[in-house]
Amino acid sequence: QLQKFILAELNNLGSIQDSRKLFYTPISRHLDQPNDSLVLQSSLQGLQSKEMIDYKNHETYTYTLSDEALDLIKNGSHEARVWACLSTDEGLDPKEIITKVGSTSAKVGQGRAFKQNWIKKVDNKFFKNVLDIEDVTVNNLVYIQAHNTLNDEKELSDLKKRKLIKPKKLLHFSIAKGPQYSPELITFETDLTSDMLIDGSWKNKSFKKYNFDAAGALPQGGALHPLLKVREEFRNIFFEMGFEEMPTNQFVESCFWNFDSLFVPQQHVARELQDTFYIKEPKVADVSDKEYYNKVKTTHESGGFGSIGYRAPFSEDETKRLVLRTHTTATSAQCLYRLAKQEGGFKPCKLFSIDRVFRNEAVDATHLAEFHQVEGVIADKNITLGDLIGFMEVFFKKMGMSQLRFKPAYNPYTEPSLEIFAHHDGLGKWVEIGNSGMFRPEMLAPMGLPDDVHVLGFGLSLERPTMIKYAINNIRDLVGHKVDIEQVEKSEAVRF
Ligand code: PHE
């Protein structure tokens, strides 16, 4: 209604200088709330966005009187009251003025009356100086009471300062025709539909312009969990260093691949129930490569390749049991086995994986029963412990850790084995970041890898660097039902 009215008025008048005048026209009486400037403004904005009009805002002020001002109108200004209580021949001293007009009027009025030369002071006594006065303050207030404003800006600001009048901001508008002006309200299409294209009606339609300044709706997309962000960063480092990713999409492994192929003795504590989750159903898996199985069995029982083995019976029942893999080294073992069997003989390779492993551990602030392992394996002729250390230095440097220390350690499948420590500059201390070593001949030879092929391997958790990177102290803030989803959405991408 209002928009139609504005377009019609523009048609009559050409332009509208002052929107306040609009509403004295007869037609405006039929409008709801035409005098509400905010309602008018939103109608104008709508027309402006269609370029049918151009409008500008103008601010004006109106003034209302305070209670004190109303009192002044009734009883005269303070200066007039002081003047009125004096006479031309008999002087009053300041105290007597206060008794007559009250202390407020005496205080404010004396000064103002003096300024206008209405009164004079002789020997500390006050006298009238003129016979007639014009009470300008009251006259101004009366005018404002009738007109809500005054033409004298200086007087206005003076009255405002004295808190006799209160300003109120008003908005009005000047309105001109815009480039798309028409006396009729055009409705713009917001979508070009297939129907319009088919029946050709798009030719006669007007389309709404794109508003490129509009703030877009926030996308409700998913966000990567910090662990996945750090995993991405690790993957990129591996790819950059020429690694291939191992297929780790198999959480259940046989003890054969999880332990036996890695030369972990069948009596090893890691295999006990309190450390490893065993599968109830199905309980066991068959060994597929009998020949390889026999070699592994013999190596465990009596050794070979310069080793004396564990000299203990090797149980087939034990090797067939199914477990939730306790490390991704189970996958590395299978990849190395396939590497030994591949056609065309051995070729050097670098392999990595980042995936989930399971350990029957007491859950606390830094341990869960499942976590992610980052694992790397390099197989080549005659590589040495020096290569392992050298590689670690390059690899961890890419993650921002340039100071490393190595400590001798023990793994059943590597010799020598090294624990890796890095100086964490943020925490100001050495932290253990990983485990590594040179895979044993007892593991590699039964697979059929040539004698001079040496393999180095290392593993670390994904959770630890993630917690350090995101300053998370409790693993339950990272994984599980207590994770703050909003925090996940907001967490920044990592850059090592
Ligand atoms: N499997 C080891 C672990 O779970 C990591 C590792 C992998 C160590 C390869 C040496 C070689 O900690």
Coordinates of C-alpha atoms and ligand atoms in Angstrom, one line a residue:
Q1 CA 0.0 0.0 0.0
L2 CA 2.6 2.4 1.1
Q3 CA 4.9 1.6 -1.8
K4 CA 2.1 2.1 -4.3
F5 CA 1.2 5.4 -2.6
I6 CA 4.8 6.6 -2.9
L7 CA 5.0 5.7 -6.6
A8 CA 1.7 7.4 -7.3
E9 CA 2.9 10.6 -5.5
L10 CA 6.1 10.6 -7.4
N11 CA 4.0 10.3 -10.6
N12 CA 2.0 13.4 -9.5
L13 CA 4.8 15.5 -8.1
G14 CA 7.9 14.4 -10.0
S15 CA 9.9 14.2 -6.7
I16 CA 9.2 14.5 -3.0
Q17 CA 11.4 16.9 -1.2
D18 CA 10.2 16.2 2.3
S19 CA 8.3 13.0 3.2
R20 CA 6.7 14.7 6.1
K21 CA 4.5 16.6 3.7
L22 CA 3.3 13.4 2.1
F23 CA 1.0 12.5 4.9
Y24 CA -1.2 15.6 4.7
T25 CA -2.6 14.3 1.4
P26 CA -6.0 12.7 1.6
I27 CA -4.9 9.4 0.3
S28 CA -2.4 8.9 3.2
R29 CA -5.3 8.6 5.6
H30 CA -6.0 5.2 4.2
L31 CA -2.6 3.9 5.1
D32 CA -1.6 2.1 8.2
Q33 CA 1.0 3.9 10.3
P34 CA 2.1 6.3 7.5
N35 CA 3.8 8.5 10.1
D36 CA 6.1 5.9 11.4
S37 CA 9.4 6.8 9.8
L38 CA 10.8 3.3 10.2
V39 CA 7.9 1.7 8.4
L40 CA 8.3 4.3 5.7
Q41 CA 12.0 3.7 5.6
S42 CA 11.6 0.0 5.0
S43 CA 9.1 0.6 2.2
L44 CA 11.6 3.0 0.6
Q45 CA 14.4 0.5 1.0
G46 CA 12.3 -2.0 -0.9
L47 CA 11.7 0.4 -3.7
Q48 CA 15.3 1.5 -3.8
S49 CA 16.6 -2.1 -4.0
K50 CA 14.5 -2.4 -7.2
E51 CA 16.0 0.9 -8.4
M52 CA 12.5 2.3 -8.7
I53 CA 13.4 5.3 -6.5
D54 CA 16.4 7.1 -4.9
Y55 CA 15.9 8.4 -1.4
K56 CA 18.0 10.1 1.2
N57 CA 17.7 10.3 5.0
H58 CA 17.3 13.6 6.8
E59 CA 17.5 14.0 10.5
T60 CA 15.7 16.6 12.4
Y61 CA 15.2 17.2 16.1
T62 CA 12.1 18.2 18.0
Y63 CA 12.1 19.3 21.6
T64 CA 9.9 18.8 24.6
L65 CA 9.9 20.8 27.8
S66 CA 11.2 19.6 31.1
D67 CA 9.2 20.0 34.4
E68 CA 11.5 22.9 35.3
A69 CA 10.7 24.6 32.0
L70 CA 7.0 24.3 32.6
D71 CA 7.5 25.9 36.0
L72 CA 9.4 28.8 34.4
I73 CA 6.6 29.4 31.9
K74 CA 4.2 29.6 34.8
N75 CA 6.2 31.6 37.2
G76 CA 8.8 33.5 35.1
S77 CA 12.5 32.7 34.5
H78 CA 14.9 32.7 37.5
E79 CA 16.4 36.0 36.2
A80 CA 12.9 37.6 35.9
R81 CA 12.1 36.5 39.4
V82 CA 15.3 38.0 40.8
W83 CA 14.6 41.2 38.9
A84 CA 11.0 41.3 40.1
C85 CA 11.9 41.1 43.8
L86 CA 14.1 44.1 43.6
S87 CA 13.2 47.8 43.5
T88 CA 14.9 50.9 42.0
D89 CA 15.4 52.8 45.2
E90 CA 15.7 50.3 48.1
G91 CA 18.6 47.8 47.8
L92 CA 18.4 44.2 48.9
D93 CA 21.4 42.2 50.1
P94 CA 22.1 38.7 48.7
K95 CA 20.5 36.9 51.7
E96 CA 17.3 38.8 51.3
I97 CA 17.1 37.8 47.7
I98 CA 17.4 34.2 48.7
T99 CA 14.5 34.6 51.2
K100 CA 12.4 36.2 48.6
V101 CA 12.9 33.9 45.5
G102 CA 14.5 30.8 46.9
S103 CA 18.1 29.7 46.5
T104 CA 17.9 28.1 43.1
S105 CA 16.3 31.2 41.4
A106 CA 18.7 33.4 43.4
K107 CA 21.8 31.5 42.2
V108 CA 20.8 31.0 38.5
G109 CA 18.8 34.3 38.2
Q110 CA 21.4 36.8 39.6
G111 CA 24.0 36.0 37.0
R112 CA 21.6 36.0 34.1
A113 CA 19.9 39.2 35.2
F114 CA 23.3 40.9 35.5
K115 CA 24.3 39.8 32.0
Q116 CA 21.3 41.4 30.6
N117 CA 21.8 44.6 32.7
W118 CA 18.4 44.1 34.4
I119 CA 19.9 44.6 37.8
K120 CA 22.8 46.5 39.4
K121 CA 24.8 46.3 42.6
V122 CA 25.7 49.3 44.8
D123 CA 27.6 48.8 48.1
N124 CA 26.8 45.1 48.1
K125 CA 23.0 45.9 47.7
F126 CA 21.0 44.9 44.6
F127 CA 18.7 47.2 42.7
K128 CA 16.5 47.1 39.6
N129 CA 18.4 48.7 36.7
V130 CA 15.5 48.9 34.2
L131 CA 11.8 49.3 34.6
D132 CA 10.8 46.8 31.9
I133 CA 12.1 43.5 30.9
E134 CA 11.4 41.0 28.1
D135 CA 11.7 37.5 29.6
V136 CA 13.5 35.9 26.6
T137 CA 13.9 32.5 28.3
V138 CA 10.2 32.1 28.9
N139 CA 9.3 33.5 25.5
N140 CA 11.6 30.8 23.9
L141 CA 10.1 28.1 26.0
V142 CA 6.6 29.1 25.1
Y143 CA 7.6 29.1 21.4
I144 CA 9.1 25.6 21.7
Q145 CA 6.0 24.4 23.6
A146 CA 3.9 25.4 20.5
H147 CA 6.3 24.5 17.7
N148 CA 8.6 21.8 19.2
T149 CA 11.6 23.8 17.9
L150 CA 13.2 27.2 17.7
N151 CA 15.0 29.0 14.9
D152 CA 17.9 30.1 17.1
E153 CA 20.4 27.2 17.2
K154 CA 22.5 29.0 19.9
E155 CA 19.5 29.4 22.2
L156 CA 18.4 25.8 21.6
S157 CA 21.8 24.4 22.6
D158 CA 21.8 26.7 25.6
L159 CA 18.4 25.5 26.7
K160 CA 19.5 21.9 26.1
K161 CA 22.5 22.4 28.3
R162 CA 20.3 23.8 31.1
K163 CA 18.2 20.7 30.7
L164 CA 15.1 22.8 30.1
I165 CA 14.4 21.0 26.8
K166 CA 14.9 17.4 25.7
P167 CA 15.7 16.6 22.0
K168 CA 14.1 13.8 20.1
K169 CA 15.6 12.6 16.8
L170 CA 13.2 12.4 13.8
L171 CA 13.8 11.0 10.4
H172 CA 12.3 12.1 7.2
F173 CA 13.2 11.5 3.6
S174 CA 13.6 13.1 0.2
I175 CA 12.5 10.8 -2.6
A176 CA 13.2 11.0 -6.4
K177 CA 12.5 8.6 -9.2
G178 CA 15.1 5.9 -9.8
P179 CA 16.3 4.4 -13.1
Q180 CA 13.7 1.7 -13.0
Y181 CA 10.9 4.0 -11.9
S182 CA 7.3 3.2 -13.0
P183 CA 4.1 4.4 -11.5
E184 CA 3.0 0.8 -11.1
L185 CA 4.7 -1.4 -8.6
I186 CA 6.6 -4.1 -10.5
T187 CA 7.2 -7.4 -8.8
F188 CA 10.6 -8.8 -9.7
E189 CA 11.2 -12.5 -10.2
T190 CA 13.9 -13.9 -7.9
D191 CA 14.3 -17.2 -9.8
L192 CA 14.6 -18.1 -13.5
T193 CA 12.6 -21.3 -13.6
S194 CA 12.5 -24.0 -16.2
D195 CA 8.8 -23.2 -16.9
M196 CA 9.7 -19.6 -17.8
L197 CA 12.3 -20.9 -20.2
I198 CA 9.9 -23.4 -21.8
D199 CA 7.0 -21.1 -22.3
G200 CA 9.1 -18.1 -23.1
S201 CA 7.6 -16.0 -20.4
W202 CA 11.0 -14.9 -19.1
K203 CA 11.1 -12.4 -22.0
N204 CA 8.4 -10.3 -20.4
K205 CA 9.6 -10.6 -16.8
S206 CA 11.7 -8.3 -14.7
F207 CA 14.3 -10.0 -12.6
K208 CA 15.6 -9.0 -9.2
K209 CA 19.2 -7.9 -9.3
Y210 CA 21.8 -9.9 -7.4
N211 CA 22.8 -8.2 -4.1
F212 CA 26.4 -9.0 -4.0
D213 CA 26.7 -7.1 -0.7
A214 CA 24.3 -9.4 1.1
A215 CA 25.9 -11.3 4.0
G216 CA 25.7 -15.0 3.0
A217 CA 24.1 -17.6 5.2
L218 CA 26.7 -19.4 7.3
P219 CA 27.2 -22.8 5.8
Q220 CA 26.0 -25.6 8.0
G221 CA 28.6 -28.0 6.7
G222 CA 30.6 -30.4 8.7
A223 CA 34.0 -29.7 10.1
L224 CA 37.1 -31.9 10.4
H225 CA 37.9 -33.1 13.9
P226 CA 41.3 -32.0 15.1
L227 CA 42.6 -35.6 14.9
L228 CA 41.7 -35.6 11.2
K229 CA 43.3 -32.3 10.6
V230 CA 46.5 -33.5 12.1
R231 CA 46.2 -36.7 10.2
E232 CA 45.9 -34.7 7.0
E233 CA 49.0 -32.9 7.9
F234 CA 50.9 -36.1 8.5
R235 CA 49.7 -37.7 5.3
N236 CA 50.9 -34.7 3.4
I237 CA 54.4 -35.0 4.9
F238 CA 54.5 -38.7 4.0
F239 CA 53.4 -38.0 0.4
E240 CA 55.9 -35.2 0.1
M241 CA 58.6 -37.7 1.2
G242 CA 57.6 -40.2 -1.4
F243 CA 55.6 -42.6 0.8
E244 CA 52.7 -44.8 -0.3
E245 CA 49.7 -45.4 2.0
M246 CA 49.1 -48.9 3.3
P247 CA 45.6 -50.3 3.3
T248 CA 44.6 -50.4 7.0
N249 CA 40.9 -50.8 6.7
Q250 CA 40.8 -54.0 8.7
F251 CA 40.6 -53.7 12.5
V252 CA 40.5 -57.5 13.2
E253 CA 43.7 -59.4 12.6
S254 CA 44.8 -62.9 13.5
C255 CA 47.5 -63.3 16.2
F256 CA 49.6 -64.6 13.3
W257 CA 49.8 -61.2 11.7
N258 CA 49.5 -59.1 14.8
F259 CA 52.2 -61.0 16.7
D260 CA 53.7 -64.2 15.3
S261 CA 54.8 -62.8 11.9
L262 CA 56.5 -60.0 13.9
F263 CA 58.4 -62.6 15.9
V264 CA 56.6 -61.6 19.1
P265 CA 57.0 -64.7 21.3
Q266 CA 53.8 -66.5 22.1
Q267 CA 54.5 -66.1 25.8
H268 CA 54.8 -62.3 25.5
V269 CA 52.9 -60.3 28.1
A270 CA 51.4 -58.0 25.4
R271 CA 49.3 -61.0 24.3
E272 CA 47.6 -61.4 27.6
L273 CA 43.9 -60.6 28.0
Q274 CA 44.5 -57.5 30.0
D275 CA 46.4 -56.0 27.1
T276 CA 44.7 -57.3 24.0
F277 CA 41.0 -57.6 23.0
Y278 CA 40.2 -61.0 21.7
I279 CA 37.3 -61.6 19.3
K280 CA 34.5 -63.9 20.6
E281 CA 32.7 -64.6 17.4
P282 CA 34.3 -65.8 15.1
K283 CA 37.2 -66.8 17.4
V284 CA 39.7 -68.0 14.9
A285 CA 41.0 -67.6 11.3
D286 CA 42.8 -70.0 9.1
V287 CA 46.4 -69.5 8.1
S288 CA 46.4 -69.2 4.3
D289 CA 50.1 -69.5 3.3
K290 CA 51.2 -72.8 4.9
E291 CA 54.7 -72.6 3.7
Y292 CA 55.2 -69.1 5.3
Y293 CA 53.4 -70.3 8.4
N294 CA 55.8 -73.2 8.8
K295 CA 58.8 -70.9 8.4
V296 CA 57.5 -68.5 11.1
K297 CA 56.8 -71.5 13.4
T298 CA 60.3 -72.9 12.9
T299 CA 61.9 -69.5 13.5
H300 CA 60.0 -69.1 16.8
E301 CA 60.8 -72.6 18.0
S302 CA 64.4 -73.1 16.9
G303 CA 65.5 -70.0 15.0
G304 CA 67.5 -69.8 11.8
F305 CA 69.3 -67.0 10.0
G306 CA 71.8 -66.9 12.8
S307 CA 69.2 -66.8 15.5
I308 CA 68.5 -69.5 18.1
G309 CA 64.7 -68.7 18.3
Y310 CA 62.7 -68.8 21.5
R311 CA 63.1 -72.6 22.0
A312 CA 59.5 -72.9 23.1
P313 CA 56.6 -74.8 21.5
F314 CA 54.6 -72.8 18.9
S315 CA 50.9 -73.2 19.2
E316 CA 48.7 -73.3 16.1
D317 CA 45.6 -72.5 18.3
E318 CA 47.3 -69.4 19.5
T319 CA 48.3 -68.2 16.1
K320 CA 44.7 -68.5 14.7
R321 CA 43.0 -66.5 17.4
L322 CA 41.4 -63.2 16.2
V323 CA 42.2 -59.9 17.9
L324 CA 41.4 -56.2 17.5
R325 CA 44.8 -55.2 16.1
T326 CA 47.1 -53.8 18.8
H327 CA 49.2 -51.9 16.3
T328 CA 49.3 -51.1 12.6
T329 CA 52.6 -53.0 12.4
A330 CA 50.3 -56.0 11.7
T331 CA 49.5 -54.3 8.3
S332 CA 53.2 -53.4 7.8
A333 CA 54.1 -57.1 8.2
Q334 CA 51.5 -58.0 5.5
C335 CA 52.8 -55.3 3.2
L336 CA 56.4 -56.5 3.6
Y337 CA 55.3 -60.1 3.1
R338 CA 53.7 -59.1 -0.2
L339 CA 56.7 -57.0 -1.1
A340 CA 58.9 -60.2 -0.8
K341 CA 56.5 -62.1 -3.0
Q342 CA 55.9 -59.5 -5.7
E343 CA 56.8 -60.4 -9.3
G344 CA 60.0 -59.0 -10.7
G345 CA 61.7 -59.3 -7.4
F346 CA 62.3 -56.8 -4.6
K347 CA 62.0 -53.0 -5.2
P348 CA 62.8 -50.4 -2.5
C349 CA 59.7 -48.8 -1.0
K350 CA 58.4 -46.4 1.6
L351 CA 55.1 -47.1 3.2
F352 CA 53.0 -45.4 5.8
S353 CA 49.6 -45.7 7.5
I354 CA 47.6 -43.7 10.0
D355 CA 44.7 -45.6 11.5
R356 CA 43.1 -47.0 14.6
V357 CA 44.5 -49.6 17.0
F358 CA 43.0 -51.1 20.2
R359 CA 44.5 -51.9 23.6
N360 CA 42.8 -53.2 26.7
E361 CA 44.1 -50.3 28.8
A362 CA 42.8 -48.6 31.9
V363 CA 41.2 -45.4 30.6
D364 CA 42.5 -42.2 32.1
A365 CA 43.1 -38.5 31.2
T366 CA 45.7 -39.5 28.6
H367 CA 44.8 -43.1 27.6
L368 CA 41.9 -44.6 25.8
A369 CA 41.3 -48.2 24.8
E370 CA 41.6 -47.1 21.2
F371 CA 43.8 -44.6 19.5
H372 CA 45.5 -43.8 16.2
Q373 CA 48.9 -44.9 15.2
V374 CA 51.1 -43.1 12.6
E375 CA 53.4 -45.7 11.2
G376 CA 56.1 -45.7 8.6
V377 CA 58.3 -48.4 7.0
I378 CA 61.2 -48.0 4.6
A379 CA 62.7 -51.1 2.9
D380 CA 65.9 -50.8 0.9
K381 CA 69.2 -52.6 0.4
N382 CA 71.7 -52.1 3.1
I383 CA 70.0 -49.3 5.0
T384 CA 71.3 -48.9 8.5
L385 CA 70.6 -47.4 12.0
G386 CA 72.2 -44.2 10.6
D387 CA 69.5 -44.0 8.0
L388 CA 66.8 -44.5 10.6
I389 CA 68.2 -41.6 12.7
G390 CA 68.7 -39.4 9.7
F391 CA 65.2 -40.1 8.4
M392 CA 63.7 -39.3 11.8
E393 CA 65.5 -35.9 11.9
V394 CA 64.1 -34.9 8.5
F395 CA 60.6 -36.3 9.2
F396 CA 60.1 -34.6 12.6
K397 CA 61.7 -31.4 11.4
K398 CA 58.8 -31.1 9.0
M399 CA 56.5 -31.1 12.1
G400 CA 58.5 -28.3 13.7
M401 CA 60.6 -30.6 16.0
S402 CA 64.2 -30.1 15.3
Q403 CA 65.8 -31.3 18.5
L404 CA 65.6 -35.1 18.8
R405 CA 67.1 -37.6 21.2
F406 CA 67.1 -41.4 20.9
K407 CA 67.1 -43.9 23.7
P408 CA 67.8 -47.6 23.4
A409 CA 64.6 -49.6 23.8
Y410 CA 63.2 -53.1 23.2
N411 CA 60.7 -54.4 20.7
P412 CA 60.4 -58.1 19.9
Y413 CA 60.5 -57.3 16.1
T414 CA 63.2 -54.7 15.9
E415 CA 66.9 -54.7 16.9
P416 CA 68.2 -52.2 17.6
S417 CA 65.1 -50.3 18.8
L418 CA 65.0 -46.6 19.7
E419 CA 62.6 -44.5 21.6
I420 CA 62.4 -41.0 20.1
F421 CA 62.2 -37.9 22.2
A422 CA 61.7 -34.4 20.9
H423 CA 62.3 -31.1 22.7
H424 CA 58.9 -29.4 22.9
D425 CA 59.7 -25.7 22.8
G426 CA 56.2 -24.7 23.9
L427 CA 56.3 -27.0 27.0
G428 CA 60.0 -26.4 27.5
K429 CA 60.8 -30.1 28.0
W430 CA 61.6 -33.4 26.3
V431 CA 58.6 -35.5 25.3
E432 CA 58.5 -39.0 24.1
I433 CA 57.1 -39.0 20.6
G434 CA 57.7 -42.4 19.1
N435 CA 59.2 -45.8 18.9
S436 CA 61.3 -47.2 16.1
G437 CA 63.8 -49.8 15.1
M438 CA 65.4 -52.0 12.4
F439 CA 63.2 -55.0 11.7
R440 CA 64.8 -58.3 12.8
P441 CA 66.0 -60.9 10.3
E442 CA 63.7 -63.4 12.2
M443 CA 60.8 -61.4 10.9
L444 CA 62.0 -60.5 7.4
A445 CA 63.8 -63.7 6.3
P446 CA 60.8 -66.1 6.6
M447 CA 58.9 -63.7 4.3
G448 CA 61.6 -64.3 1.7
L449 CA 63.1 -60.9 1.6
P450 CA 66.8 -61.0 0.4
D451 CA 69.5 -60.9 3.1
D452 CA 70.7 -57.4 2.1
V453 CA 67.3 -55.8 2.3
H454 CA 67.0 -54.0 5.6
V455 CA 63.8 -52.4 6.8
L456 CA 63.4 -49.6 9.3
G457 CA 60.1 -48.8 11.0
F458 CA 58.7 -46.3 13.4
G459 CA 55.4 -45.6 15.0
L460 CA 53.8 -42.8 17.0
S461 CA 50.4 -41.9 18.2
L462 CA 48.3 -39.3 16.4
E463 CA 46.6 -38.2 19.7
R464 CA 49.7 -37.0 21.4
P465 CA 50.8 -34.4 18.8
T466 CA 47.2 -33.4 18.4
M467 CA 46.8 -32.7 22.1
I468 CA 50.0 -30.7 22.2
K469 CA 49.1 -28.8 19.0
Y470 CA 45.6 -27.9 20.3
A471 CA 46.6 -27.5 24.0
I472 CA 44.2 -30.2 25.1
N473 CA 45.0 -31.8 28.4
N474 CA 42.4 -34.4 28.7
I475 CA 41.9 -36.9 26.0
R476 CA 38.2 -37.0 26.7
D477 CA 38.0 -33.4 25.4
L478 CA 39.3 -34.8 22.1
V479 CA 37.5 -38.2 21.8
G480 CA 34.1 -39.3 23.1
H481 CA 30.8 -37.9 24.2
K482 CA 32.3 -34.9 26.1
V483 CA 33.8 -33.4 22.9
D484 CA 32.6 -29.8 22.4
I485 CA 31.3 -29.9 18.9
E486 CA 31.4 -26.1 18.6
Q487 CA 35.1 -26.2 19.5
V488 CA 35.7 -28.8 16.8
E489 CA 34.0 -26.6 14.2
K490 CA 36.1 -23.6 15.3
S491 CA 39.4 -25.3 15.7
E492 CA 42.0 -24.0 13.2
A493 CA 43.8 -26.0 10.6
V494 CA 47.2 -27.1 11.9
R495 CA 50.4 -26.1 10.3
F496 CA 53.5 -27.8 11.6
Ligands
PHE1 N1 54.5 -51.1 16.7 C1 55.2 -50.1 17.5 C2 54.3 -49.6 18.6 O1 53.1 -50.0 18.7 C3 55.8 -49.0 16.7 C4 56.9 -49.5 15.8 C5 56.6 -49.7 14.5 C6 58.1 -49.7 16.3 C7 57.6 -50.1 13.7 C8 59.1 -50.1 15.5 C9 58.9 -50.3 14.2 O2 54.7 -48.7 19.4

